[in-house]
mmCIF file of C-alpha atoms and ligand atoms in Angstrom:
data_model
loop_
_atom_site.group_PDB
_atom_site.id
_atom_site.type_symbol
_atom_site.label_atom_id
_atom_site.label_comp_id
_atom_site.label_asym_id
_atom_site.label_seq_id
_atom_site.Cartn_x
_atom_site.Cartn_y
_atom_site.Cartn_z
ATOM 1 C CA MET A 16 114.279 121.393 110.062
ATOM 2 C CA ALA A 17 115.105 117.883 111.238
ATOM 3 C CA LYS A 18 116.751 115.655 108.646
ATOM 4 C CA HIS A 19 114.521 112.832 107.437
ATOM 5 C CA THR A 20 115.735 109.449 106.301
ATOM 6 C CA ILE A 21 113.484 108.091 103.560
ATOM 7 C CA VAL A 22 113.784 104.815 101.708
ATOM 8 C CA LEU A 23 113.531 105.253 97.941
ATOM 9 C CA VAL A 24 112.564 102.199 95.903
ATOM 10 C CA PRO A 25 112.760 103.320 92.254
ATOM 11 C CA GLY A 26 111.127 100.124 90.944
ATOM 12 C CA ASP A 27 111.268 99.188 87.251
ATOM 13 C CA GLY A 28 109.634 100.144 83.954
ATOM 14 C CA ILE A 29 108.876 103.881 84.220
ATOM 15 C CA GLY A 30 109.726 103.668 87.964
ATOM 16 C CA PRO A 31 113.317 104.968 87.781
ATOM 17 C CA GLU A 32 112.240 107.871 85.531
ATOM 18 C CA VAL A 33 109.318 109.047 87.645
ATOM 19 C CA SER A 34 111.102 108.485 90.951
ATOM 20 C CA ALA A 35 114.121 110.539 89.794
ATOM 21 C CA ALA A 36 111.691 113.349 88.921
ATOM 22 C CA ALA A 37 109.808 113.072 92.225
ATOM 23 C CA ARG A 38 113.052 113.055 94.195
ATOM 24 C CA ARG A 39 114.261 116.245 92.486
ATOM 25 C CA VAL A 40 110.951 118.009 93.132
ATOM 26 C CA ILE A 41 110.908 117.003 96.807
ATOM 27 C CA GLU A 42 114.496 118.169 97.276
ATOM 28 C CA ALA A 43 113.768 121.434 95.460
ATOM 29 C CA ALA A 44 110.875 122.061 97.860
ATOM 30 C CA GLY A 45 113.501 122.201 100.603
ATOM 31 C CA LEU A 46 113.236 118.861 102.388
ATOM 32 C CA SER A 47 116.299 118.000 104.420
ATOM 33 C CA VAL A 48 116.568 114.334 103.499
ATOM 34 C CA GLU A 49 118.872 111.380 103.268
ATOM 35 C CA TRP A 50 117.570 108.905 100.690
ATOM 36 C CA VAL A 51 118.307 105.227 101.232
ATOM 37 C CA GLU A 52 117.929 103.809 97.720
ATOM 38 C CA LEU A 53 117.107 100.112 97.564
ATOM 39 C CA PRO A 54 115.807 97.741 94.888
ATOM 40 C CA ALA A 55 112.691 95.605 94.543
ATOM 41 C CA GLY A 56 111.227 93.546 91.698
ATOM 42 C CA ALA A 57 113.030 93.321 88.357
ATOM 43 C CA ALA A 58 115.610 95.856 89.597
ATOM 44 C CA ALA A 59 116.608 93.435 92.379
ATOM 45 C CA VAL A 60 116.963 90.579 89.887
ATOM 46 C CA GLU A 61 119.114 92.795 87.625
ATOM 47 C CA GLN A 62 121.407 93.494 90.579
ATOM 48 C CA GLY A 63 121.927 89.736 90.936
ATOM 49 C CA LEU A 64 119.818 89.393 94.080
ATOM 50 C CA GLU A 65 117.867 86.171 94.467
ATOM 51 C CA ASN A 66 114.836 87.643 96.176
ATOM 52 C CA VAL A 67 112.577 90.081 94.292
ATOM 53 C CA LEU A 68 111.803 91.668 97.643
ATOM 54 C CA PRO A 69 115.215 91.745 99.355
ATOM 55 C CA GLN A 70 115.300 91.501 103.125
ATOM 56 C CA ARG A 71 117.427 94.661 103.365
ATOM 57 C CA THR A 72 114.754 96.657 101.504
ATOM 58 C CA LEU A 73 112.095 95.453 103.940
ATOM 59 C CA ALA A 74 114.379 96.033 106.945
ATOM 60 C CA ALA A 75 115.217 99.578 105.833
ATOM 61 C CA ILE A 76 111.539 100.492 105.410
ATOM 62 C CA LEU A 77 110.788 99.147 108.879
ATOM 63 C CA ALA A 78 113.800 100.955 110.377
ATOM 64 C CA HIS A 79 113.065 104.325 108.760
ATOM 65 C CA LYS A 80 109.270 103.933 108.731
ATOM 66 C CA VAL A 81 108.712 105.788 105.448
ATOM 67 C CA ALA A 82 109.344 104.880 101.811
ATOM 68 C CA LEU A 83 108.657 106.428 98.423
ATOM 69 C CA LYS A 84 108.260 103.685 95.865
ATOM 70 C CA GLY A 85 108.085 103.520 92.091
ATOM 71 C CA PRO A 86 106.039 100.780 90.390
ATOM 72 C CA VAL A 87 107.284 97.240 89.914
ATOM 73 C CA THR A 88 106.270 94.754 87.249
ATOM 74 C CA THR A 89 104.491 91.516 88.176
ATOM 75 C CA PRO A 90 104.587 88.651 85.679
ATOM 76 C CA ILE A 91 101.111 87.599 84.503
ATOM 77 C CA GLY A 92 99.889 84.050 85.013
ATOM 78 C CA LYS A 93 103.231 82.671 86.195
ATOM 79 C CA GLY A 94 106.438 83.616 88.022
ATOM 80 C CA PHE A 95 106.883 85.275 91.397
ATOM 81 C CA GLN A 96 104.081 86.584 93.609
ATOM 82 C CA SER A 97 103.483 90.325 93.211
ATOM 83 C CA VAL A 98 106.166 92.330 94.995
ATOM 84 C CA ASN A 99 103.488 94.822 95.985
ATOM 85 C CA VAL A 100 101.267 92.187 97.539
ATOM 86 C CA GLN A 101 104.272 90.740 99.399
ATOM 87 C CA LEU A 102 105.422 94.157 100.575
ATOM 88 C CA ARG A 103 101.985 95.125 101.866
ATOM 89 C CA LYS A 104 101.575 91.823 103.675
ATOM 90 C CA LYS A 105 105.080 91.618 105.141
ATOM 91 C CA LEU A 106 105.011 95.186 106.451
ATOM 92 C CA ASN A 107 101.340 94.898 107.380
ATOM 93 C CA LEU A 108 100.471 98.000 105.343
ATOM 94 C CA TYR A 109 96.810 97.291 105.788
ATOM 95 C CA ALA A 110 95.266 100.483 104.418
ATOM 96 C CA ALA A 111 95.677 101.749 100.874
ATOM 97 C CA VAL A 112 94.576 105.383 100.682
ATOM 98 C CA ARG A 113 94.066 106.701 97.164
ATOM 99 C CA PRO A 114 92.657 110.210 96.687
ATOM 100 C CA ALA A 115 91.289 111.144 93.264
ATOM 101 C CA HIS A 116 90.265 114.750 92.808
ATOM 102 C CA THR A 117 89.665 117.173 89.992
ATOM 103 C CA LEU A 118 92.746 119.210 89.065
ATOM 104 C CA GLY A 119 92.536 122.689 87.544
ATOM 105 C CA GLY A 120 93.898 122.555 83.991
ATOM 106 C CA VAL A 121 93.181 118.837 83.528
ATOM 107 C CA LYS A 122 90.093 118.494 81.337
ATOM 108 C CA THR A 123 87.718 115.687 82.302
ATOM 109 C CA ARG A 124 84.039 114.839 81.977
ATOM 110 C CA PHE A 125 83.210 115.991 85.518
ATOM 111 C CA ASP A 126 84.159 118.946 87.717
ATOM 112 C CA ASN A 127 84.395 118.793 91.489
ATOM 113 C CA VAL A 128 85.295 115.131 91.858
ATOM 114 C CA ASP A 129 86.837 114.577 95.273
ATOM 115 C CA ILE A 130 86.932 110.914 96.229
ATOM 116 C CA VAL A 131 89.222 108.938 98.510
ATOM 117 C CA VAL A 132 89.354 105.185 98.018
ATOM 118 C CA ILE A 133 90.293 103.276 101.172
ATOM 119 C CA ARG A 134 91.161 99.718 100.268
ATOM 120 C CA GLU A 135 91.859 96.782 102.581
ATOM 121 C CA ASN A 136 95.353 95.842 101.513
ATOM 122 C CA THR A 137 96.256 92.501 103.084
ATOM 123 C CA GLU A 138 93.630 89.862 102.361
ATOM 124 C CA GLY A 139 90.585 89.126 100.153
ATOM 125 C CA LEU A 140 91.214 87.357 96.850
ATOM 126 C CA TYR A 141 94.743 88.803 96.769
ATOM 127 C CA SER A 142 95.850 86.447 99.513
ATOM 128 C CA GLY A 143 97.438 84.399 96.720
ATOM 129 C CA LEU A 144 95.935 81.145 98.000
ATOM 130 C CA GLU A 145 95.319 79.413 94.708
ATOM 131 C CA GLN A 146 95.592 75.753 93.829
ATOM 132 C CA GLU A 147 94.730 73.241 91.156
ATOM 133 C CA VAL A 148 92.376 70.874 92.944
ATOM 134 C CA VAL A 149 92.274 68.356 90.099
ATOM 135 C CA PRO A 150 93.550 68.903 86.553
ATOM 136 C CA GLY A 151 91.409 71.581 84.953
ATOM 137 C CA VAL A 152 89.915 72.854 88.211
ATOM 138 C CA VAL A 153 91.511 75.672 90.198
ATOM 139 C CA THR A 154 90.334 77.436 93.311
ATOM 140 C CA SER A 155 91.265 80.869 94.628
ATOM 141 C CA LEU A 156 90.531 81.545 98.253
ATOM 142 C CA LYS A 157 88.975 84.833 99.357
ATOM 143 C CA VAL A 158 90.047 85.523 102.918
ATOM 144 C CA ALA A 159 88.222 87.935 105.226
ATOM 145 C CA THR A 160 88.995 88.174 108.917
ATOM 146 C CA GLU A 161 87.149 90.103 111.576
ATOM 147 C CA VAL A 162 90.434 91.644 112.720
ATOM 148 C CA ALA A 163 91.325 93.033 109.285
ATOM 149 C CA CYS A 164 87.759 94.135 108.453
ATOM 150 C CA THR A 165 87.423 95.957 111.771
ATOM 151 C CA ARG A 166 90.869 97.514 111.404
ATOM 152 C CA ILE A 167 90.209 98.902 107.911
ATOM 153 C CA ALA A 168 86.731 100.117 108.851
ATOM 154 C CA ARG A 169 88.068 101.955 111.891
ATOM 155 C CA PHE A 170 90.896 103.378 109.777
ATOM 156 C CA ALA A 171 88.374 104.691 107.218
ATOM 157 C CA PHE A 172 86.192 106.378 109.843
ATOM 158 C CA ARG A 173 89.215 107.875 111.585
ATOM 159 C CA TYR A 174 90.535 109.102 108.234
ATOM 160 C CA ALA A 175 87.150 110.629 107.394
ATOM 161 C CA THR A 176 86.989 112.412 110.739
ATOM 162 C CA ARG A 177 90.537 113.764 110.630
ATOM 163 C CA ASN A 178 90.169 114.947 107.045
ATOM 164 C CA HIS A 179 86.776 116.578 107.503
ATOM 165 C CA ARG A 180 85.022 114.111 105.238
ATOM 166 C CA LYS A 181 81.285 113.695 105.514
ATOM 167 C CA LYS A 182 80.333 110.286 104.151
ATOM 168 C CA ILE A 183 81.612 106.729 103.835
ATOM 169 C CA THR A 184 80.227 104.394 101.164
ATOM 170 C CA VAL A 185 81.107 100.722 101.564
ATOM 171 C CA LEU A 186 81.287 98.963 98.190
ATOM 172 C CA HIS A 187 80.568 95.231 98.490
ATOM 173 C CA LYS A 188 79.042 92.160 96.914
ATOM 174 C CA ALA A 189 77.516 90.705 100.072
ATOM 175 C CA ASN A 190 74.402 89.648 98.180
ATOM 176 C CA ILE A 191 76.556 86.900 96.623
ATOM 177 C CA MET A 192 79.567 86.629 98.976
ATOM 178 C CA LYS A 193 77.391 86.763 102.023
ATOM 179 C CA MET A 194 80.034 85.664 104.487
ATOM 180 C CA SER A 195 83.254 87.348 103.297
ATOM 181 C CA ASP A 196 81.867 90.684 102.055
ATOM 182 C CA GLY A 197 79.150 90.325 104.697
ATOM 183 C CA LEU A 198 81.848 90.387 107.367
ATOM 184 C CA LEU A 199 83.209 93.717 106.118
ATOM 185 C CA LEU A 200 79.688 95.159 106.273
ATOM 186 C CA THR A 201 79.106 93.829 109.793
ATOM 187 C CA CYS A 202 82.389 95.287 111.014
ATOM 188 C CA ALA A 203 81.883 98.643 109.256
ATOM 189 C CA ARG A 204 78.341 98.991 110.648
ATOM 190 C CA ARG A 205 79.575 98.168 114.125
ATOM 191 C CA ILE A 206 82.306 100.830 114.019
ATOM 192 C CA TYR A 207 79.903 103.380 112.538
ATOM 193 C CA GLU A 208 77.204 102.825 115.167
ATOM 194 C CA ALA A 209 79.507 102.553 118.178
ATOM 195 C CA GLU A 210 82.255 105.052 117.387
ATOM 196 C CA TYR A 211 81.416 107.401 114.492
ATOM 197 C CA PRO A 212 77.638 108.004 114.282
ATOM 198 C CA ASN A 213 78.315 111.561 113.031
ATOM 199 C CA ILE A 214 79.757 110.388 109.729
ATOM 200 C CA GLU A 215 77.148 109.606 107.104
ATOM 201 C CA TYR A 216 77.247 105.896 106.241
ATOM 202 C CA GLU A 217 75.904 103.958 103.271
ATOM 203 C CA GLU A 218 76.380 100.553 101.671
ATOM 204 C CA MET A 219 76.256 99.924 97.941
ATOM 205 C CA ILE A 220 76.546 96.764 95.873
ATOM 206 C CA ILE A 221 79.706 97.225 93.831
ATOM 207 C CA ASP A 222 78.207 96.741 90.360
ATOM 208 C CA ALA A 223 75.556 99.400 90.953
ATOM 209 C CA GLY A 224 78.195 101.462 92.760
ATOM 210 C CA VAL A 225 80.565 101.660 89.776
ATOM 211 C CA MET A 226 77.687 102.580 87.486
ATOM 212 C CA ARG A 227 76.771 105.451 89.792
ATOM 213 C CA LEU A 228 80.432 106.429 90.032
ATOM 214 C CA VAL A 229 80.660 106.979 86.280
ATOM 215 C CA GLN A 230 77.231 108.676 86.164
ATOM 216 C CA ASP A 231 77.849 111.119 88.981
ATOM 217 C CA PRO A 232 81.114 110.798 90.909
ATOM 218 C CA THR A 233 80.405 114.013 92.808
ATOM 219 C CA ARG A 234 77.913 112.217 95.081
ATOM 220 C CA PHE A 235 80.737 110.120 96.575
ATOM 221 C CA ASP A 236 83.176 111.065 99.301
ATOM 222 C CA VAL A 237 85.142 108.225 100.983
ATOM 223 C CA LEU A 238 84.842 104.744 99.470
ATOM 224 C CA LEU A 239 85.675 101.802 101.719
ATOM 225 C CA THR A 240 86.154 98.421 100.119
ATOM 226 C CA GLU A 241 88.046 95.129 100.109
ATOM 227 C CA ASN A 242 91.304 94.476 98.335
ATOM 228 C CA MET A 243 90.384 93.534 94.761
ATOM 229 C CA TYR A 244 87.416 95.894 94.370
ATOM 230 C CA GLY A 245 89.638 98.661 95.744
ATOM 231 C CA ASP A 246 92.300 97.912 93.155
ATOM 232 C CA VAL A 247 89.786 98.149 90.312
ATOM 233 C CA VAL A 248 87.775 101.080 91.676
ATOM 234 C CA SER A 249 90.867 103.204 92.285
ATOM 235 C CA ASP A 250 91.831 102.960 88.602
ATOM 236 C CA LEU A 251 88.238 103.861 87.688
ATOM 237 C CA CYS A 252 88.454 106.912 89.952
ATOM 238 C CA ALA A 253 91.791 107.804 88.330
ATOM 239 C CA GLY A 254 90.007 107.769 84.979
ATOM 240 C CA LEU A 255 87.431 110.228 86.315
ATOM 241 C CA VAL A 256 90.046 112.877 87.109
ATOM 242 C CA GLY A 257 92.528 112.615 84.251
ATOM 243 C CA GLY A 258 94.082 109.156 84.323
ATOM 244 C CA LEU A 259 96.764 107.204 86.083
ATOM 245 C CA GLY A 260 99.301 109.993 85.672
ATOM 246 C CA VAL A 261 97.530 112.223 88.205
ATOM 247 C CA VAL A 262 96.492 110.067 91.171
ATOM 248 C CA PRO A 263 98.669 109.380 94.193
ATOM 249 C CA GLY A 264 98.506 106.629 96.746
ATOM 250 C CA SER A 265 99.777 105.465 100.083
ATOM 251 C CA ASN A 266 99.963 102.168 101.929
ATOM 252 C CA ILE A 267 99.686 102.721 105.647
ATOM 253 C CA GLY A 268 100.383 100.366 108.542
ATOM 254 C CA ASP A 269 101.084 100.800 112.230
ATOM 255 C CA ASP A 270 104.847 100.383 111.771
ATOM 256 C CA ALA A 271 105.561 101.881 108.357
ATOM 257 C CA ALA A 272 104.076 103.712 105.384
ATOM 258 C CA VAL A 273 104.925 103.328 101.703
ATOM 259 C CA PHE A 274 103.897 106.060 99.271
ATOM 260 C CA GLU A 275 103.409 105.131 95.624
ATOM 261 C CA ALA A 276 101.323 106.090 92.618
ATOM 262 C CA VAL A 277 98.278 104.038 91.670
ATOM 263 C CA HIS A 278 99.774 103.311 88.229
ATOM 264 C CA GLY A 279 102.016 100.422 87.309
ATOM 265 C CA SER A 280 105.358 100.144 85.513
ATOM 266 C CA ALA A 281 103.787 101.091 82.121
ATOM 267 C CA PRO A 282 106.038 98.855 79.967
ATOM 268 C CA ASP A 283 104.551 100.435 76.820
ATOM 269 C CA ILE A 284 106.246 103.782 77.536
ATOM 270 C CA ALA A 285 109.144 102.719 79.813
ATOM 271 C CA GLY A 286 112.551 104.173 78.978
ATOM 272 C CA LYS A 287 111.107 106.792 76.615
ATOM 273 C CA GLY A 288 111.172 109.670 79.071
ATOM 274 C CA VAL A 289 107.509 110.494 78.475
ATOM 275 C CA ALA A 290 105.801 109.142 81.618
ATOM 276 C CA ASN A 291 103.937 111.621 83.751
ATOM 277 C CA PRO A 292 105.771 111.888 87.092
ATOM 278 C CA LEU A 293 102.928 113.833 88.728
ATOM 279 C CA ALA A 294 101.287 110.791 90.341
ATOM 280 C CA LEU A 295 104.477 109.948 92.190
ATOM 281 C CA ILE A 296 105.136 113.628 92.976
ATOM 282 C CA MET A 297 101.625 113.797 94.473
ATOM 283 C CA SER A 298 102.389 110.617 96.427
ATOM 284 C CA GLY A 299 105.443 112.501 97.683
ATOM 285 C CA VAL A 300 103.105 115.273 98.837
ATOM 286 C CA LEU A 301 101.098 112.711 100.828
ATOM 287 C CA MET A 302 104.393 111.488 102.263
ATOM 288 C CA LEU A 303 105.393 115.013 103.313
ATOM 289 C CA GLN A 304 102.028 115.437 105.049
ATOM 290 C CA HIS A 305 102.606 112.114 106.803
ATOM 291 C CA ILE A 306 106.009 113.236 108.147
ATOM 292 C CA HIS A 307 104.521 116.584 109.225
ATOM 293 C CA GLU A 308 106.206 118.696 106.546
ATOM 294 C CA GLU A 309 102.940 120.365 105.566
ATOM 295 C CA THR A 310 104.554 123.617 104.401
ATOM 296 C CA LEU A 311 106.713 121.771 101.892
ATOM 297 C CA ALA A 312 103.729 119.679 100.800
ATOM 298 C CA ARG A 313 101.761 122.862 100.102
ATOM 299 C CA ARG A 314 104.715 124.359 98.214
ATOM 300 C CA ILE A 315 104.810 121.425 95.800
ATOM 301 C CA GLU A 316 101.020 121.349 95.448
ATOM 302 C CA SER A 317 100.891 125.014 94.594
ATOM 303 C CA ALA A 318 103.745 124.615 92.059
ATOM 304 C CA TYR A 319 102.192 121.716 90.139
ATOM 305 C CA GLN A 320 98.773 123.388 90.211
ATOM 306 C CA GLN A 321 100.318 126.455 88.520
ATOM 307 C CA VAL A 322 102.015 124.300 85.887
ATOM 308 C CA LEU A 323 98.764 122.450 85.135
ATOM 309 C CA LEU A 324 96.736 125.656 84.958
ATOM 310 C CA GLU A 325 99.231 127.344 82.608
ATOM 311 C CA GLY A 326 99.047 124.238 80.389
ATOM 312 C CA LYS A 327 102.327 125.066 78.634
ATOM 313 C CA THR A 328 104.431 122.167 79.929
ATOM 314 C CA LEU A 329 102.329 119.031 80.089
ATOM 315 C CA THR A 330 103.165 115.395 79.526
ATOM 316 C CA ARG A 331 101.530 113.491 76.649
ATOM 317 C CA ASP A 332 98.843 111.830 78.760
ATOM 318 C CA LEU A 333 97.639 115.351 79.612
ATOM 319 C CA GLY A 334 97.684 116.494 76.009
ATOM 320 C CA GLY A 335 101.140 118.110 75.965
ATOM 321 C CA GLN A 336 104.561 117.233 74.555
ATOM 322 C CA ALA A 337 106.800 117.600 77.620
ATOM 323 C CA GLY A 338 109.026 114.785 78.824
ATOM 324 C CA THR A 339 109.139 113.428 82.359
ATOM 325 C CA GLN A 340 112.086 115.538 83.548
ATOM 326 C CA GLN A 341 110.948 118.647 81.664
ATOM 327 C CA PHE A 342 107.624 118.490 83.524
ATOM 328 C CA ALA A 343 109.478 118.113 86.830
ATOM 329 C CA ASP A 344 111.692 121.090 85.885
ATOM 330 C CA ALA A 345 108.580 123.213 85.274
ATOM 331 C CA ILE A 346 107.328 122.390 88.779
ATOM 332 C CA ILE A 347 110.737 123.127 90.284
ATOM 333 C CA ALA A 348 110.862 126.480 88.467
ATOM 334 C CA LYS A 349 107.619 127.499 90.188
ATOM 335 C CA MET A 350 109.194 126.928 93.601
ATOM 336 C CA ARG A 351 112.166 129.244 93.068
HETATM 337 P P1 LIG B 15 99.938 100.552 84.155
HETATM 338 O O1 LIG B 15 99.390 101.433 85.190
HETATM 339 O O2 LIG B 15 101.408 100.311 84.195
HETATM 340 O O3 LIG B 15 99.592 101.162 82.696
HETATM 341 C C1 LIG B 15 98.271 101.319 82.211
HETATM 342 C C2 LIG B 15 98.252 102.398 81.123
HETATM 343 O O4 LIG B 15 98.431 103.684 81.722
HETATM 344 C C3 LIG B 15 99.378 102.240 80.109
HETATM 345 O O5 LIG B 15 98.916 102.616 78.839
HETATM 346 C C4 LIG B 15 100.429 103.223 80.579
HETATM 347 O O6 LIG B 15 101.265 103.734 79.554
HETATM 348 C C5 LIG B 15 99.584 104.334 81.210
HETATM 349 N N1 LIG B 15 100.303 104.963 82.327
HETATM 350 C C6 LIG B 15 100.520 104.433 83.548
HETATM 351 N N2 LIG B 15 101.230 105.274 84.299
HETATM 352 C C7 LIG B 15 101.452 106.359 83.546
HETATM 353 C C8 LIG B 15 102.151 107.582 83.779
HETATM 354 N N3 LIG B 15 102.757 107.859 84.939
HETATM 355 N N4 LIG B 15 102.215 108.478 82.765
HETATM 356 C C9 LIG B 15 101.610 108.236 81.585
HETATM 357 N N5 LIG B 15 100.931 107.107 81.313
HETATM 358 C C10 LIG B 15 100.865 106.181 82.281
HETATM 359 O O7 LIG B 15 99.121 99.197 84.212
HETATM 360 P P2 LIG B 15 99.400 97.778 83.554
HETATM 361 O O8 LIG B 15 99.898 97.944 82.142
HETATM 362 O O9 LIG B 15 98.187 97.016 83.818
HETATM 363 O O10 LIG B 15 100.559 97.127 84.433
HETATM 364 C C11 LIG B 15 101.942 97.100 84.062
HETATM 365 C C12 LIG B 15 102.735 96.410 85.166
HETATM 366 O O11 LIG B 15 102.696 97.222 86.355
HETATM 367 C C13 LIG B 15 102.186 95.033 85.577
HETATM 368 O O12 LIG B 15 103.281 94.164 85.746
HETATM 369 C C14 LIG B 15 101.490 95.285 86.892
HETATM 370 O O13 LIG B 15 101.486 94.159 87.719
HETATM 371 C C15 LIG B 15 102.363 96.387 87.468
HETATM 372 N N6 LIG B 15 101.669 97.245 88.464
HETATM 373 C C16 LIG B 15 102.415 97.682 89.509
HETATM 374 C C17 LIG B 15 101.878 98.527 90.443
HETATM 375 C C18 LIG B 15 102.751 99.001 91.544
HETATM 376 O O14 LIG B 15 103.932 98.697 91.568
HETATM 377 N N7 LIG B 15 102.218 99.744 92.498
HETATM 378 C C19 LIG B 15 100.471 98.964 90.355
HETATM 379 C C20 LIG B 15 99.786 98.499 89.176
HETATM 380 C C21 LIG B 15 100.371 97.658 88.272
#
């Protein structure tokens, strides 16, 4: 097996705990890997670096093309721009892919949920273009470009085709934001009609869409949406299958890919050793698929599925008492 070089950004909050667990599981699966560990966010500040997203972290991800990243905290209402938003924009990681599916052993309201959220990752309201026009009046600019809308729509259809998915639902609010959300619809329709007429295609206004998602998530397959709706809807989908501890994610661009869980730095449980590392481990599985190490990906999947089904070693969010590393150890034990 060729040796892979992978950038590891542990992040902050529960990041270092869950990334240590994910790293051990990936190594135990047999990956031949050199980790290049680099900071971002609060961890960079703690190391005395001036920039929360150091140039050498960005450069390493571009050089090695693949990173596994823990969450990083973003200050609310003030302070630096989100490291995640900066990272996605600077590396042009334009597609966030976030699968949420039912897991054996994880009790939820619905069975057979199998949804993939594909979120435009570089523009929309998360462009960070906010200003105080006059005292007491602020504006926040929602950016939509034909290039980015076409690119994410094509990505979604290609993803659906390659992964044997049947249907794409575009979630939008083009009844109100006729031009910006309207542009995503125009671009998605164009790609559907010209390039992928064999995939089923539907459009749904987001408010009705989320209601139907909680009523019957099994009717959905691939969801395509803009940046902010995608952020919100992916947490909703996480809730449908067992919470933020069990949903992975990836940020894909043409030059690099960064794999990270949907969850954040969870300050309420950071440092306690109780966070569920499964979401980042599952993100590691997506990463292994991306670097064509499918056998190892399957090995990890099968191991965590056994641990979940047995139900003996589960973290607190899944109703158990196990700590972060204990849960990782249980997965590793299944691979021996
Ligand atoms: P959060 O996802 O960190 O936490 C929400 C709730 O879920 C908390 O109760 C937390 O304890 C729980 N939770 C999250 N991950 C868990 C895990 N692995 N195991 C068990 N429980 C888990 O969301 P929140 O509190 O809104 O954000 C905290 C910080 O994280 C913010 O600064 C936010 O900006 C940042 N964030 C970073 C992300 C990233 O780096 N990709 C993504 C989302 C948020």
